[in-house]
Amino acid sequence: MTKQAAVEALQEFRSRIDAVDRSILLLLNERTRIVEEIGRVKQKAQMPIYEPKREDQVFDNVTRHNTGPLSTGAVRRIFERVIDEMRGVQRAQMEAKDGGSSC
Amino acid sequence: MTKQAAVEALQEFRSRIDAVDRSILLLLNERTRIVEEIGRVKQKAQMPIYEPKREDQVFDNVTRHNTGPLSTGAVRRIFERVIDEMRGVQRAQMEAKDGGSSC
């Protein structure tokens, strides 16, 4: 493979990655909006914010459905980050000192 | 809102979150496959693995297209985690000691 051909192939792959990333971004924001809805429901119903079992369900869902090439560990670490950010969103929403369930 | 109505609403929202997460998972694995392709092209063309400017482009792409409700900081932290995991994938693929460009 010539360097020129490689450069062109990389450009194409990176353009595809950028499109995938924008799709992931849309889904992350969609997820955040649902988390905000959950926060509102919990506030209205005066339900407890923190539900650790729900976080386990989130990890189960993604690791059970993972067919690779990402490893289970990688998937878990990425969703730990996602959940942590959602926790921050819900915490800000609740204006409470305790972190809310992020899922 | 009654507690029963809230419980049902939460179930519905969580079911939607689980579906969103599975879609994110599919895209993450698609991204990983493209990163593996990039690794193969670089190996064939004997090109340098590490390209820090490309990581900046990845962050620019997602933060520029972010319309919220996730903050720029949250988006950046999530994609830092994603890129870090991709770096691990490419590093394993290259069997090299230096980390590869993850994007």
PDB file of C-alpha atoms in Angstrom:
ATOM      1  CA  MET A   1       0.000   0.000   0.000  1.00  0.00           C
ATOM      2  CA  THR A   2       1.413   3.381  -1.009  1.00  0.00           C
ATOM      3  CA  LYS A   3       1.507   6.186   1.502  1.00  0.00           C
ATOM      4  CA  GLN A   4      -0.915   8.192  -0.651  1.00  0.00           C
ATOM      5  CA  ALA A   5      -3.420   5.321  -0.719  1.00  0.00           C
ATOM      6  CA  ALA A   6      -3.046   4.954   3.049  1.00  0.00           C
ATOM      7  CA  VAL A   7      -3.656   8.652   3.644  1.00  0.00           C
ATOM      8  CA  GLU A   8      -6.828   8.497   1.551  1.00  0.00           C
ATOM      9  CA  ALA A   9      -8.049   5.369   3.350  1.00  0.00           C
ATOM     10  CA  LEU A  10      -7.420   7.010   6.738  1.00  0.00           C
ATOM     11  CA  GLN A  11      -9.395  10.076   5.684  1.00  0.00           C
ATOM     12  CA  GLU A  12     -12.332   7.889   4.737  1.00  0.00           C
ATOM     13  CA  PHE A  13     -12.186   5.907   7.992  1.00  0.00           C
ATOM     14  CA  ARG A  14     -11.937   9.069  10.073  1.00  0.00           C
ATOM     15  CA  SER A  15     -14.883  10.604   8.315  1.00  0.00           C
ATOM     16  CA  ARG A  16     -16.867   7.481   9.228  1.00  0.00           C
ATOM     17  CA  ILE A  17     -15.667   7.690  12.856  1.00  0.00           C
ATOM     18  CA  ASP A  18     -16.759  11.332  13.064  1.00  0.00           C
ATOM     19  CA  ALA A  19     -20.233  10.352  11.825  1.00  0.00           C
ATOM     20  CA  VAL A  20     -20.431   7.489  14.346  1.00  0.00           C
ATOM     21  CA  ASP A  21     -19.358   9.863  17.120  1.00  0.00           C
ATOM     22  CA  ARG A  22     -22.099  12.333  16.222  1.00  0.00           C
ATOM     23  CA  SER A  23     -24.640   9.493  16.382  1.00  0.00           C
ATOM     24  CA  ILE A  24     -23.300   8.451  19.789  1.00  0.00           C
ATOM     25  CA  LEU A  25     -23.549  12.087  20.917  1.00  0.00           C
ATOM     26  CA  LEU A  26     -27.206  12.268  19.860  1.00  0.00           C
ATOM     27  CA  LEU A  27     -27.977   9.110  21.815  1.00  0.00           C
ATOM     28  CA  LEU A  28     -26.102  10.346  24.890  1.00  0.00           C
ATOM     29  CA  ASN A  29     -28.187  13.520  24.884  1.00  0.00           C
ATOM     30  CA  GLU A  30     -31.368  11.489  24.353  1.00  0.00           C
ATOM     31  CA  ARG A  31     -30.351   9.344  27.344  1.00  0.00           C
ATOM     32  CA  THR A  32     -29.768  12.489  29.391  1.00  0.00           C
ATOM     33  CA  ARG A  33     -33.249  13.811  28.585  1.00  0.00           C
ATOM     34  CA  ILE A  34     -34.793  10.540  29.792  1.00  0.00           C
ATOM     35  CA  VAL A  35     -32.702  10.714  32.982  1.00  0.00           C
ATOM     36  CA  GLU A  36     -34.051  14.225  33.543  1.00  0.00           C
ATOM     37  CA  GLU A  37     -37.599  12.870  33.091  1.00  0.00           C
ATOM     38  CA  ILE A  38     -36.860  10.218  35.696  1.00  0.00           C
ATOM     39  CA  GLY A  39     -35.663  12.926  38.061  1.00  0.00           C
ATOM     40  CA  ARG A  40     -38.895  14.858  37.605  1.00  0.00           C
ATOM     41  CA  VAL A  41     -41.049  11.770  38.247  1.00  0.00           C
ATOM     42  CA  LYS A  42     -39.097  10.958  41.396  1.00  0.00           C
ATOM     43  CA  GLN A  43     -39.447  14.495  42.663  1.00  0.00           C
ATOM     44  CA  LYS A  44     -43.204  14.512  42.055  1.00  0.00           C
ATOM     45  CA  ALA A  45     -43.704  11.140  43.705  1.00  0.00           C
ATOM     46  CA  GLN A  46     -41.200  11.895  46.460  1.00  0.00           C
ATOM     47  CA  MET A  47     -39.362   8.692  45.714  1.00  0.00           C
ATOM     48  CA  PRO A  48     -35.808   7.917  46.809  1.00  0.00           C
ATOM     49  CA  ILE A  49     -33.202   9.112  44.328  1.00  0.00           C
ATOM     50  CA  TYR A  50     -30.516   6.563  44.902  1.00  0.00           C
ATOM     51  CA  GLU A  51     -31.160   3.039  43.583  1.00  0.00           C
ATOM     52  CA  PRO A  52     -27.884   1.149  43.299  1.00  0.00           C
ATOM     53  CA  LYS A  53     -29.576  -1.970  41.887  1.00  0.00           C
ATOM     54  CA  ARG A  54     -30.608   0.024  38.835  1.00  0.00           C
ATOM     55  CA  GLU A  55     -26.954   0.727  38.006  1.00  0.00           C
ATOM     56  CA  ASP A  56     -26.267  -3.014  38.074  1.00  0.00           C
ATOM     57  CA  GLN A  57     -29.139  -3.491  35.610  1.00  0.00           C
ATOM     58  CA  VAL A  58     -27.574  -0.933  33.274  1.00  0.00           C
ATOM     59  CA  PHE A  59     -24.236  -2.745  33.298  1.00  0.00           C
ATOM     60  CA  ASP A  60     -25.960  -6.127  32.862  1.00  0.00           C
ATOM     61  CA  ASN A  61     -27.878  -4.829  29.852  1.00  0.00           C
ATOM     62  CA  VAL A  62     -24.814  -3.614  27.968  1.00  0.00           C
ATOM     63  CA  THR A  63     -22.369  -6.349  28.889  1.00  0.00           C
ATOM     64  CA  ARG A  64     -24.939  -9.074  28.110  1.00  0.00           C
ATOM     65  CA  HIS A  65     -25.602  -7.589  24.675  1.00  0.00           C
ATOM     66  CA  ASN A  66     -21.972  -6.927  23.823  1.00  0.00           C
ATOM     67  CA  THR A  67     -20.772  -8.959  20.842  1.00  0.00           C
ATOM     68  CA  GLY A  68     -17.395  -7.198  20.563  1.00  0.00           C
ATOM     69  CA  PRO A  69     -14.840  -6.309  19.399  1.00  0.00           C
ATOM     70  CA  LEU A  70     -14.915  -4.140  22.543  1.00  0.00           C
ATOM     71  CA  SER A  71     -14.160  -6.190  25.638  1.00  0.00           C
ATOM     72  CA  THR A  72     -16.627  -6.496  28.499  1.00  0.00           C
ATOM     73  CA  GLY A  73     -14.225  -4.478  30.643  1.00  0.00           C
ATOM     74  CA  ALA A  74     -14.027  -1.673  28.077  1.00  0.00           C
ATOM     75  CA  VAL A  75     -17.812  -1.532  27.721  1.00  0.00           C
ATOM     76  CA  ARG A  76     -18.206  -1.424  31.468  1.00  0.00           C
ATOM     77  CA  ARG A  77     -15.650   1.354  31.898  1.00  0.00           C
ATOM     78  CA  ILE A  78     -17.275   3.484  29.168  1.00  0.00           C
ATOM     79  CA  PHE A  79     -20.734   3.079  30.710  1.00  0.00           C
ATOM     80  CA  GLU A  80     -19.332   3.792  34.181  1.00  0.00           C
ATOM     81  CA  ARG A  81     -18.245   7.165  32.771  1.00  0.00           C
ATOM     82  CA  VAL A  82     -21.671   7.705  31.158  1.00  0.00           C
ATOM     83  CA  ILE A  83     -23.516   6.835  34.373  1.00  0.00           C
ATOM     84  CA  ASP A  84     -21.221   9.054  36.369  1.00  0.00           C
ATOM     85  CA  GLU A  85     -22.002  12.021  34.111  1.00  0.00           C
ATOM     86  CA  MET A  86     -25.743  11.280  34.311  1.00  0.00           C
ATOM     87  CA  ARG A  87     -25.464  11.203  38.089  1.00  0.00           C
ATOM     88  CA  GLY A  88     -24.050  14.708  37.880  1.00  0.00           C
ATOM     89  CA  VAL A  89     -26.984  15.825  35.715  1.00  0.00           C
ATOM     90  CA  GLN A  90     -29.540  14.407  38.134  1.00  0.00           C
ATOM     91  CA  ARG A  91     -27.674  15.752  41.138  1.00  0.00           C
ATOM     92  CA  ALA A  92     -27.778  19.249  39.679  1.00  0.00           C
ATOM     93  CA  GLN A  93     -31.464  18.769  38.886  1.00  0.00           C
ATOM     94  CA  MET A  94     -32.317  17.659  42.392  1.00  0.00           C
ATOM     95  CA  GLU A  95     -30.212  20.320  44.076  1.00  0.00           C
ATOM     96  CA  ALA A  96     -29.610  17.713  46.721  1.00  0.00           C
ATOM     97  CA  LYS A  97     -26.393  16.822  48.437  1.00  0.00           C
ATOM     98  CA  ASP A  98     -26.721  13.090  47.823  1.00  0.00           C
ATOM     99  CA  GLY A  99     -26.037  11.756  44.354  1.00  0.00           C
ATOM    100  CA  GLY A 100     -29.068  10.460  42.496  1.00  0.00           C
ATOM    101  CA  SER A 101     -29.450   7.218  40.646  1.00  0.00           C
ATOM    102  CA  SER A 102     -28.046   7.936  37.254  1.00  0.00           C
ATOM    103  CA  CYS A 103     -30.053   5.499  35.223  1.00  0.00           C
TER     104      CYS A 103
ATOM    105  CA  MET B   1     -48.629  11.632  40.987  1.00  0.00           C
ATOM    106  CA  THR B   2     -49.326   8.363  42.821  1.00  0.00           C
ATOM    107  CA  LYS B   3     -46.465   6.069  43.676  1.00  0.00           C
ATOM    108  CA  GLN B   4     -47.932   3.398  41.398  1.00  0.00           C
ATOM    109  CA  ALA B   5     -48.069   5.806  38.442  1.00  0.00           C
ATOM    110  CA  ALA B   6     -44.500   6.868  39.171  1.00  0.00           C
ATOM    111  CA  VAL B   7     -43.281   3.258  39.285  1.00  0.00           C
ATOM    112  CA  GLU B   8     -44.898   2.581  35.917  1.00  0.00           C
ATOM    113  CA  ALA B   9     -43.437   5.757  34.408  1.00  0.00           C
ATOM    114  CA  LEU B  10     -39.972   4.817  35.681  1.00  0.00           C
ATOM    115  CA  GLN B  11     -40.274   1.350  34.145  1.00  0.00           C
ATOM    116  CA  GLU B  12     -41.120   2.895  30.791  1.00  0.00           C
ATOM    117  CA  PHE B  13     -38.234   5.401  30.970  1.00  0.00           C
ATOM    118  CA  ARG B  14     -35.773   2.697  31.987  1.00  0.00           C
ATOM    119  CA  SER B  15     -36.857   0.473  29.165  1.00  0.00           C
ATOM    120  CA  ARG B  16     -36.139   3.372  26.801  1.00  0.00           C
ATOM    121  CA  ILE B  17     -32.742   3.963  28.421  1.00  0.00           C
ATOM    122  CA  ASP B  18     -31.847   0.289  27.990  1.00  0.00           C
ATOM    123  CA  ALA B  19     -32.720   0.518  24.289  1.00  0.00           C
ATOM    124  CA  VAL B  20     -30.646   3.714  23.901  1.00  0.00           C
ATOM    125  CA  ASP B  21     -27.721   2.016  25.663  1.00  0.00           C
ATOM    126  CA  ARG B  22     -27.869  -0.955  23.295  1.00  0.00           C
ATOM    127  CA  SER B  23     -27.772   1.467  20.348  1.00  0.00           C
ATOM    128  CA  ILE B  24     -24.769   3.252  21.873  1.00  0.00           C
ATOM    129  CA  LEU B  25     -23.107  -0.134  22.362  1.00  0.00           C
ATOM    130  CA  LEU B  26     -23.603  -1.042  18.690  1.00  0.00           C
ATOM    131  CA  LEU B  27     -22.053   2.265  17.627  1.00  0.00           C
ATOM    132  CA  LEU B  28     -19.111   1.849  20.013  1.00  0.00           C
ATOM    133  CA  ASN B  29     -18.368  -1.545  18.504  1.00  0.00           C
ATOM    134  CA  GLU B  30     -18.735  -0.126  14.987  1.00  0.00           C
ATOM    135  CA  ARG B  31     -16.261   2.608  15.960  1.00  0.00           C
ATOM    136  CA  THR B  32     -13.866  -0.019  17.297  1.00  0.00           C
ATOM    137  CA  ARG B  33     -13.975  -1.951  14.025  1.00  0.00           C
ATOM    138  CA  ILE B  34     -13.073   1.215  12.103  1.00  0.00           C
ATOM    139  CA  VAL B  35     -10.209   1.896  14.532  1.00  0.00           C
ATOM    140  CA  GLU B  36      -8.952  -1.645  13.857  1.00  0.00           C
ATOM    141  CA  GLU B  37      -9.090  -0.921  10.104  1.00  0.00           C
ATOM    142  CA  ILE B  38      -7.041   2.220  10.687  1.00  0.00           C
ATOM    143  CA  GLY B  39      -4.501   0.147  12.586  1.00  0.00           C
ATOM    144  CA  ARG B  40      -4.201  -2.279   9.680  1.00  0.00           C
ATOM    145  CA  VAL B  41      -3.728   0.513   7.131  1.00  0.00           C
ATOM    146  CA  LYS B  42      -1.038   2.120   9.269  1.00  0.00           C
ATOM    147  CA  GLN B  43       0.783  -1.163   9.673  1.00  0.00           C
ATOM    148  CA  LYS B  44       0.723  -1.835   5.925  1.00  0.00           C
ATOM    149  CA  ALA B  45       1.900   1.670   5.067  1.00  0.00           C
ATOM    150  CA  GLN B  46       4.382   1.764   7.967  1.00  0.00           C
ATOM    151  CA  MET B  47       2.898   5.018   9.150  1.00  0.00           C
ATOM    152  CA  PRO B  48       3.360   6.473  12.630  1.00  0.00           C
ATOM    153  CA  ILE B  49       0.750   5.279  15.092  1.00  0.00           C
ATOM    154  CA  TYR B  50       0.531   8.238  17.359  1.00  0.00           C
ATOM    155  CA  GLU B  51      -1.187  11.365  15.982  1.00  0.00           C
ATOM    156  CA  PRO B  52      -2.208  13.634  18.838  1.00  0.00           C
ATOM    157  CA  LYS B  53      -3.807  16.182  16.491  1.00  0.00           C
ATOM    158  CA  ARG B  54      -6.359  13.595  15.462  1.00  0.00           C
ATOM    159  CA  GLU B  55      -7.551  13.288  19.072  1.00  0.00           C
ATOM    160  CA  ASP B  56      -8.134  17.043  19.133  1.00  0.00           C
ATOM    161  CA  GLN B  57     -10.223  16.691  15.950  1.00  0.00           C
ATOM    162  CA  VAL B  58     -12.352  14.028  17.638  1.00  0.00           C
ATOM    163  CA  PHE B  59     -13.061  16.293  20.616  1.00  0.00           C
ATOM    164  CA  ASP B  60     -13.744  19.248  18.316  1.00  0.00           C
ATOM    165  CA  ASN B  61     -16.242  17.203  16.307  1.00  0.00           C
ATOM    166  CA  VAL B  62     -18.328  16.148  19.304  1.00  0.00           C
ATOM    167  CA  THR B  63     -18.160  19.325  21.337  1.00  0.00           C
ATOM    168  CA  ARG B  64     -18.966  21.473  18.293  1.00  0.00           C
ATOM    169  CA  HIS B  65     -22.028  19.360  17.490  1.00  0.00           C
ATOM    170  CA  ASN B  66     -23.260  19.104  21.060  1.00  0.00           C
ATOM    171  CA  THR B  67     -26.645  20.765  21.552  1.00  0.00           C
ATOM    172  CA  GLY B  68     -27.124  19.493  25.127  1.00  0.00           C
ATOM    173  CA  PRO B  69     -28.498  18.832  27.634  1.00  0.00           C
ATOM    174  CA  LEU B  70     -25.091  17.214  28.280  1.00  0.00           C
ATOM    175  CA  SER B  71     -22.463  19.857  29.032  1.00  0.00           C
ATOM    176  CA  THR B  72     -19.355  20.258  26.888  1.00  0.00           C
ATOM    177  CA  GLY B  73     -17.304  18.997  29.816  1.00  0.00           C
ATOM    178  CA  ALA B  74     -19.433  15.877  30.208  1.00  0.00           C
ATOM    179  CA  VAL B  75     -19.235  15.128  26.478  1.00  0.00           C
ATOM    180  CA  ARG B  76     -15.496  15.594  26.525  1.00  0.00           C
ATOM    181  CA  ARG B  77     -15.021  13.313  29.540  1.00  0.00           C
ATOM    182  CA  ILE B  78     -17.150  10.556  28.003  1.00  0.00           C
ATOM    183  CA  PHE B  79     -15.234  10.702  24.723  1.00  0.00           C
ATOM    184  CA  GLU B  80     -11.922  10.777  26.601  1.00  0.00           C
ATOM    185  CA  ARG B  81     -12.950   7.426  28.084  1.00  0.00           C
ATOM    186  CA  VAL B  82     -13.976   6.127  24.634  1.00  0.00           C
ATOM    187  CA  ILE B  83     -10.700   7.237  23.040  1.00  0.00           C
ATOM    188  CA  ASP B  84      -8.726   5.738  25.890  1.00  0.00           C
ATOM    189  CA  GLU B  85     -10.391   2.365  25.359  1.00  0.00           C
ATOM    190  CA  MET B  86      -9.790   2.581  21.597  1.00  0.00           C
ATOM    191  CA  ARG B  87      -6.144   3.322  22.292  1.00  0.00           C
ATOM    192  CA  GLY B  88      -6.023   0.065  24.233  1.00  0.00           C
ATOM    193  CA  VAL B  89      -7.576  -1.805  21.313  1.00  0.00           C
ATOM    194  CA  GLN B  90      -5.058  -0.389  18.843  1.00  0.00           C
ATOM    195  CA  ARG B  91      -2.185  -0.915  21.229  1.00  0.00           C
ATOM    196  CA  ALA B  92      -3.076  -4.582  21.550  1.00  0.00           C
ATOM    197  CA  GLN B  93      -3.415  -4.789  17.775  1.00  0.00           C
ATOM    198  CA  MET B  94      -0.035  -3.216  17.140  1.00  0.00           C
ATOM    199  CA  GLU B  95       1.713  -5.228  19.844  1.00  0.00           C
ATOM    200  CA  ALA B  96       3.833  -2.156  20.338  1.00  0.00           C
ATOM    201  CA  LYS B  97       4.875  -0.504  23.538  1.00  0.00           C
ATOM    202  CA  ASP B  98       3.807   2.984  22.533  1.00  0.00           C
ATOM    203  CA  GLY B  99       0.127   3.836  22.612  1.00  0.00           C
ATOM    204  CA  GLY B 100      -1.517   4.282  19.234  1.00  0.00           C
ATOM    205  CA  SER B 101      -3.729   7.052  18.054  1.00  0.00           C
ATOM    206  CA  SER B 102      -7.163   5.988  19.121  1.00  0.00           C
ATOM    207  CA  CYS B 103      -9.182   7.748  16.518  1.00  0.00           C
TER     208      CYS B 103
END
